[in-house]
Amino acid sequence: MPLLFNIRHLEHQPVTLRGELPVAELDLGGIDELIQANSPLQHDLVVERHERSILVQGRLGLKLRCECVRCLKSFDCPLAFDSWSCLLPLEGEDKVLVSNDCVDLTPYVREDIVLAFPQHPLCEPECRGLLVASSNRARPSSGVAGYLPSAWAELNKLKL
């Protein structure tokens, strides 16, 4: 079920929306192959009507399962929006879509979640990458034991 509210309920007082939104409703699959949302979105929102707009404020939380771009290890990455807000105009060319007096907040929440995805997920800031087993035939490296030097290491030796 999408994150809906009825604008008629806002005529006299604000509406509170608390609960969980299934991750399937957010349609986050296929956006980034290194990032997956496996747990439901936790939300605690207050919806208020102002003269020509609707103000939504509150908290959102979601756990992402990421794969480190350096070592390919899986790790959890929590997303927390402690002071999320959204202003939805009721008039003009950017007005919000109202269907049967209901407004769906799901696209607005989804947009902010996708924008908060880590661009290069790292399991830890100092991740050194994949550990490569050494062999007797391998030439000695100046790097840390067990790690091959970066492909850029030879370029760094150039004196231009």
PDB file of C-alpha atoms in Angstrom:
ATOM      1  CA  MET A   1       0.000   0.000   0.000  1.00  0.00           C
ATOM      2  CA  PRO A   2       1.460   3.382  -0.991  1.00  0.00           C
ATOM      3  CA  LEU A   3       1.972   6.229   1.454  1.00  0.00           C
ATOM      4  CA  LEU A   4      -1.381   8.017   0.993  1.00  0.00           C
ATOM      5  CA  PHE A   5      -3.321  10.663   2.871  1.00  0.00           C
ATOM      6  CA  ASN A   6      -6.704  12.280   2.267  1.00  0.00           C
ATOM      7  CA  ILE A   7      -6.574  16.075   1.909  1.00  0.00           C
ATOM      8  CA  ARG A   8     -10.128  16.392   3.307  1.00  0.00           C
ATOM      9  CA  HIS A   9      -8.808  15.174   6.667  1.00  0.00           C
ATOM     10  CA  LEU A  10      -6.469  18.193   6.762  1.00  0.00           C
ATOM     11  CA  GLU A  11      -9.277  20.779   6.876  1.00  0.00           C
ATOM     12  CA  HIS A  12      -9.493  20.878  10.676  1.00  0.00           C
ATOM     13  CA  GLN A  13      -6.221  19.477  12.005  1.00  0.00           C
ATOM     14  CA  PRO A  14      -2.903  17.953  10.921  1.00  0.00           C
ATOM     15  CA  VAL A  15      -2.707  14.242  10.133  1.00  0.00           C
ATOM     16  CA  THR A  16      -0.026  11.930  11.526  1.00  0.00           C
ATOM     17  CA  LEU A  17       1.286   9.059   9.427  1.00  0.00           C
ATOM     18  CA  ARG A  18       3.297   6.407  11.305  1.00  0.00           C
ATOM     19  CA  GLY A  19       4.286   2.949  10.256  1.00  0.00           C
ATOM     20  CA  GLU A  20       6.167   0.963   7.668  1.00  0.00           C
ATOM     21  CA  LEU A  21       6.081   1.070   3.891  1.00  0.00           C
ATOM     22  CA  PRO A  22       7.072  -2.178   2.152  1.00  0.00           C
ATOM     23  CA  VAL A  23      10.237  -1.805   0.110  1.00  0.00           C
ATOM     24  CA  ALA A  24       8.389  -3.094  -2.980  1.00  0.00           C
ATOM     25  CA  GLU A  25       6.233   0.064  -2.933  1.00  0.00           C
ATOM     26  CA  LEU A  26       9.332   2.246  -3.265  1.00  0.00           C
ATOM     27  CA  ASP A  27      10.354   0.507  -6.511  1.00  0.00           C
ATOM     28  CA  LEU A  28      14.091   0.817  -5.808  1.00  0.00           C
ATOM     29  CA  GLY A  29      15.134  -2.323  -7.680  1.00  0.00           C
ATOM     30  CA  GLY A  30      17.489  -1.923 -10.613  1.00  0.00           C
ATOM     31  CA  ILE A  31      18.678   1.577  -9.723  1.00  0.00           C
ATOM     32  CA  ASP A  32      22.123   0.492  -8.525  1.00  0.00           C
ATOM     33  CA  GLU A  33      23.385  -3.083  -8.609  1.00  0.00           C
ATOM     34  CA  LEU A  34      25.600  -2.471  -5.539  1.00  0.00           C
ATOM     35  CA  ILE A  35      22.742  -1.200  -3.349  1.00  0.00           C
ATOM     36  CA  GLN A  36      19.592  -3.048  -2.288  1.00  0.00           C
ATOM     37  CA  ALA A  37      16.834  -2.065   0.100  1.00  0.00           C
ATOM     38  CA  ASN A  38      15.683  -5.160   1.972  1.00  0.00           C
ATOM     39  CA  SER A  39      13.799  -3.755   4.952  1.00  0.00           C
ATOM     40  CA  PRO A  40      10.634  -1.647   5.010  1.00  0.00           C
ATOM     41  CA  LEU A  41      10.771   2.133   5.198  1.00  0.00           C
ATOM     42  CA  GLN A  42      10.017   3.418   8.706  1.00  0.00           C
ATOM     43  CA  HIS A  43       8.093   6.687   8.692  1.00  0.00           C
ATOM     44  CA  ASP A  44       6.750   9.118  11.265  1.00  0.00           C
ATOM     45  CA  LEU A  45       5.264  12.107   9.434  1.00  0.00           C
ATOM     46  CA  VAL A  46       2.967  15.053  10.174  1.00  0.00           C
ATOM     47  CA  VAL A  47       0.930  16.423   7.271  1.00  0.00           C
ATOM     48  CA  GLU A  48      -0.460  19.986   7.504  1.00  0.00           C
ATOM     49  CA  ARG A  49      -2.409  22.072   5.078  1.00  0.00           C
ATOM     50  CA  HIS A  50      -1.390  25.643   4.458  1.00  0.00           C
ATOM     51  CA  GLU A  51      -3.300  28.029   2.227  1.00  0.00           C
ATOM     52  CA  ARG A  52      -2.208  26.762  -1.195  1.00  0.00           C
ATOM     53  CA  SER A  53       0.093  23.922  -0.265  1.00  0.00           C
ATOM     54  CA  ILE A  54       0.601  20.887   1.936  1.00  0.00           C
ATOM     55  CA  LEU A  55       3.603  20.633   4.248  1.00  0.00           C
ATOM     56  CA  VAL A  56       4.886  17.180   5.220  1.00  0.00           C
ATOM     57  CA  GLN A  57       7.524  16.922   7.957  1.00  0.00           C
ATOM     58  CA  GLY A  58       8.946  14.080   9.971  1.00  0.00           C
ATOM     59  CA  ARG A  59      11.393  11.206  10.055  1.00  0.00           C
ATOM     60  CA  LEU A  60      12.209   8.480   7.563  1.00  0.00           C
ATOM     61  CA  GLY A  61      14.515   5.509   8.031  1.00  0.00           C
ATOM     62  CA  LEU A  62      15.633   2.686   5.766  1.00  0.00           C
ATOM     63  CA  LYS A  63      18.381   0.048   5.892  1.00  0.00           C
ATOM     64  CA  LEU A  64      20.300  -0.598   2.710  1.00  0.00           C
ATOM     65  CA  ARG A  65      22.402  -3.653   1.913  1.00  0.00           C
ATOM     66  CA  CYS A  66      25.467  -2.477  -0.024  1.00  0.00           C
ATOM     67  CA  GLU A  67      28.428  -4.129  -1.682  1.00  0.00           C
ATOM     68  CA  CYS A  68      31.806  -2.455  -1.178  1.00  0.00           C
ATOM     69  CA  VAL A  69      33.244  -1.185  -4.466  1.00  0.00           C
ATOM     70  CA  ARG A  70      36.786  -2.085  -3.356  1.00  0.00           C
ATOM     71  CA  CYS A  71      36.579  -5.467  -1.617  1.00  0.00           C
ATOM     72  CA  LEU A  72      33.076  -6.628  -2.705  1.00  0.00           C
ATOM     73  CA  LYS A  73      32.089  -7.381   0.902  1.00  0.00           C
ATOM     74  CA  SER A  74      28.412  -6.860   1.812  1.00  0.00           C
ATOM     75  CA  PHE A  75      27.556  -4.425   4.596  1.00  0.00           C
ATOM     76  CA  ASP A  76      24.532  -2.577   6.012  1.00  0.00           C
ATOM     77  CA  CYS A  77      24.172   1.140   5.410  1.00  0.00           C
ATOM     78  CA  PRO A  78      21.344   2.850   7.317  1.00  0.00           C
ATOM     79  CA  LEU A  79      19.680   5.899   5.785  1.00  0.00           C
ATOM     80  CA  ALA A  80      18.097   8.242   8.306  1.00  0.00           C
ATOM     81  CA  PHE A  81      16.225  11.422   7.479  1.00  0.00           C
ATOM     82  CA  ASP A  82      15.629  12.901  10.935  1.00  0.00           C
ATOM     83  CA  SER A  83      14.101  16.142   9.658  1.00  0.00           C
ATOM     84  CA  TRP A  84      12.636  15.268   6.268  1.00  0.00           C
ATOM     85  CA  SER A  85      10.214  17.799   4.795  1.00  0.00           C
ATOM     86  CA  CYS A  86       8.318  18.219   1.575  1.00  0.00           C
ATOM     87  CA  LEU A  87       6.183  21.136   0.384  1.00  0.00           C
ATOM     88  CA  LEU A  88       3.491  20.110  -2.089  1.00  0.00           C
ATOM     89  CA  PRO A  89       1.753  22.936  -3.983  1.00  0.00           C
ATOM     90  CA  LEU A  90      -1.984  22.534  -4.627  1.00  0.00           C
ATOM     91  CA  GLU A  91      -2.069  25.115  -7.442  1.00  0.00           C
ATOM     92  CA  GLY A  92       0.097  26.095 -10.393  1.00  0.00           C
ATOM     93  CA  GLU A  93       2.062  24.087 -12.901  1.00  0.00           C
ATOM     94  CA  ASP A  94       3.943  22.105 -10.205  1.00  0.00           C
ATOM     95  CA  LYS A  95       0.804  21.130  -8.301  1.00  0.00           C
ATOM     96  CA  VAL A  96       0.628  17.732  -6.671  1.00  0.00           C
ATOM     97  CA  LEU A  97      -1.517  15.012  -8.250  1.00  0.00           C
ATOM     98  CA  VAL A  98      -4.739  14.545  -6.245  1.00  0.00           C
ATOM     99  CA  SER A  99      -6.755  11.417  -7.019  1.00  0.00           C
ATOM    100  CA  ASN A 100     -10.076  10.854  -5.180  1.00  0.00           C
ATOM    101  CA  ASP A 101      -9.021  13.493  -2.597  1.00  0.00           C
ATOM    102  CA  CYS A 102      -5.855  11.463  -1.854  1.00  0.00           C
ATOM    103  CA  VAL A 103      -2.210  12.375  -2.336  1.00  0.00           C
ATOM    104  CA  ASP A 104       0.529   9.747  -2.709  1.00  0.00           C
ATOM    105  CA  LEU A 105       3.783  10.687  -0.951  1.00  0.00           C
ATOM    106  CA  THR A 106       5.650   7.637  -2.262  1.00  0.00           C
ATOM    107  CA  PRO A 107       7.265   9.324  -5.318  1.00  0.00           C
ATOM    108  CA  TYR A 108       8.599  12.197  -3.180  1.00  0.00           C
ATOM    109  CA  VAL A 109      10.013   9.840  -0.545  1.00  0.00           C
ATOM    110  CA  ARG A 110      11.506   7.608  -3.244  1.00  0.00           C
ATOM    111  CA  GLU A 111      13.245  10.563  -4.911  1.00  0.00           C
ATOM    112  CA  ASP A 112      14.976  11.648  -1.698  1.00  0.00           C
ATOM    113  CA  ILE A 113      16.019   8.073  -0.884  1.00  0.00           C
ATOM    114  CA  VAL A 114      17.573   7.568  -4.322  1.00  0.00           C
ATOM    115  CA  LEU A 115      19.424  10.889  -4.017  1.00  0.00           C
ATOM    116  CA  ALA A 116      20.837   9.728  -0.657  1.00  0.00           C
ATOM    117  CA  PHE A 117      22.239   6.460  -2.059  1.00  0.00           C
ATOM    118  CA  PRO A 118      26.019   6.285  -1.535  1.00  0.00           C
ATOM    119  CA  GLN A 119      27.763   6.931  -4.859  1.00  0.00           C
ATOM    120  CA  HIS A 120      30.690   4.628  -4.096  1.00  0.00           C
ATOM    121  CA  PRO A 121      29.700   2.367  -1.178  1.00  0.00           C
ATOM    122  CA  LEU A 122      32.664   1.484   1.045  1.00  0.00           C
ATOM    123  CA  CYS A 123      32.525  -1.010   3.918  1.00  0.00           C
ATOM    124  CA  GLU A 124      34.934   1.275   5.782  1.00  0.00           C
ATOM    125  CA  PRO A 125      36.760   4.437   4.729  1.00  0.00           C
ATOM    126  CA  GLU A 126      40.182   2.765   4.851  1.00  0.00           C
ATOM    127  CA  CYS A 127      39.183  -0.352   2.862  1.00  0.00           C
ATOM    128  CA  ARG A 128      42.288  -1.590   1.005  1.00  0.00           C
ATOM    129  CA  GLY A 129      40.446  -3.690  -1.561  1.00  0.00           C
ATOM    130  CA  LEU A 130      40.682  -7.364  -2.378  1.00  0.00           C
ATOM    131  CA  LEU A 131      43.321  -9.446  -0.632  1.00  0.00           C
ATOM    132  CA  VAL A 132      45.361 -11.271  -3.261  1.00  0.00           C
ATOM    133  CA  ALA A 133      47.167 -14.500  -2.378  1.00  0.00           C
ATOM    134  CA  SER A 134      50.900 -14.249  -3.026  1.00  0.00           C
ATOM    135  CA  SER A 135      52.755 -16.835  -5.076  1.00  0.00           C
ATOM    136  CA  ASN A 136      56.450 -17.669  -5.413  1.00  0.00           C
ATOM    137  CA  ARG A 137      56.474 -16.479  -9.010  1.00  0.00           C
ATOM    138  CA  ALA A 138      55.077 -13.051  -8.129  1.00  0.00           C
ATOM    139  CA  ARG A 139      57.642 -10.292  -8.118  1.00  0.00           C
ATOM    140  CA  PRO A 140      58.116  -8.500  -4.813  1.00  0.00           C
ATOM    141  CA  SER A 141      56.063  -5.388  -4.361  1.00  0.00           C
ATOM    142  CA  SER A 142      56.623  -2.312  -2.293  1.00  0.00           C
ATOM    143  CA  GLY A 143      53.012  -2.459  -1.082  1.00  0.00           C
ATOM    144  CA  VAL A 144      51.567  -3.981   2.052  1.00  0.00           C
ATOM    145  CA  ALA A 145      52.092  -7.738   2.382  1.00  0.00           C
ATOM    146  CA  GLY A 146      49.296  -9.654   0.673  1.00  0.00           C
ATOM    147  CA  TYR A 147      48.154  -6.722  -1.463  1.00  0.00           C
ATOM    148  CA  LEU A 148      49.180  -5.974  -5.021  1.00  0.00           C
ATOM    149  CA  PRO A 149      50.219  -2.403  -5.726  1.00  0.00           C
ATOM    150  CA  SER A 150      47.718  -0.206  -7.458  1.00  0.00           C
ATOM    151  CA  ALA A 151      47.699  -0.070 -11.235  1.00  0.00           C
ATOM    152  CA  TRP A 152      48.422   3.641 -10.811  1.00  0.00           C
ATOM    153  CA  ALA A 153      51.581   3.009  -8.766  1.00  0.00           C
ATOM    154  CA  GLU A 154      53.765   2.764 -11.865  1.00  0.00           C
ATOM    155  CA  LEU A 155      52.286   5.986 -13.247  1.00  0.00           C
ATOM    156  CA  ASN A 156      53.030   7.757  -9.987  1.00  0.00           C
ATOM    157  CA  LYS A 157      56.738   6.988 -10.535  1.00  0.00           C
ATOM    158  CA  LEU A 158      56.808   9.019 -13.747  1.00  0.00           C
ATOM    159  CA  LYS A 159      58.582  12.331 -13.488  1.00  0.00           C
ATOM    160  CA  LEU A 160      57.084  14.790 -15.903  1.00  0.00           C
TER     161      LEU A 160
END
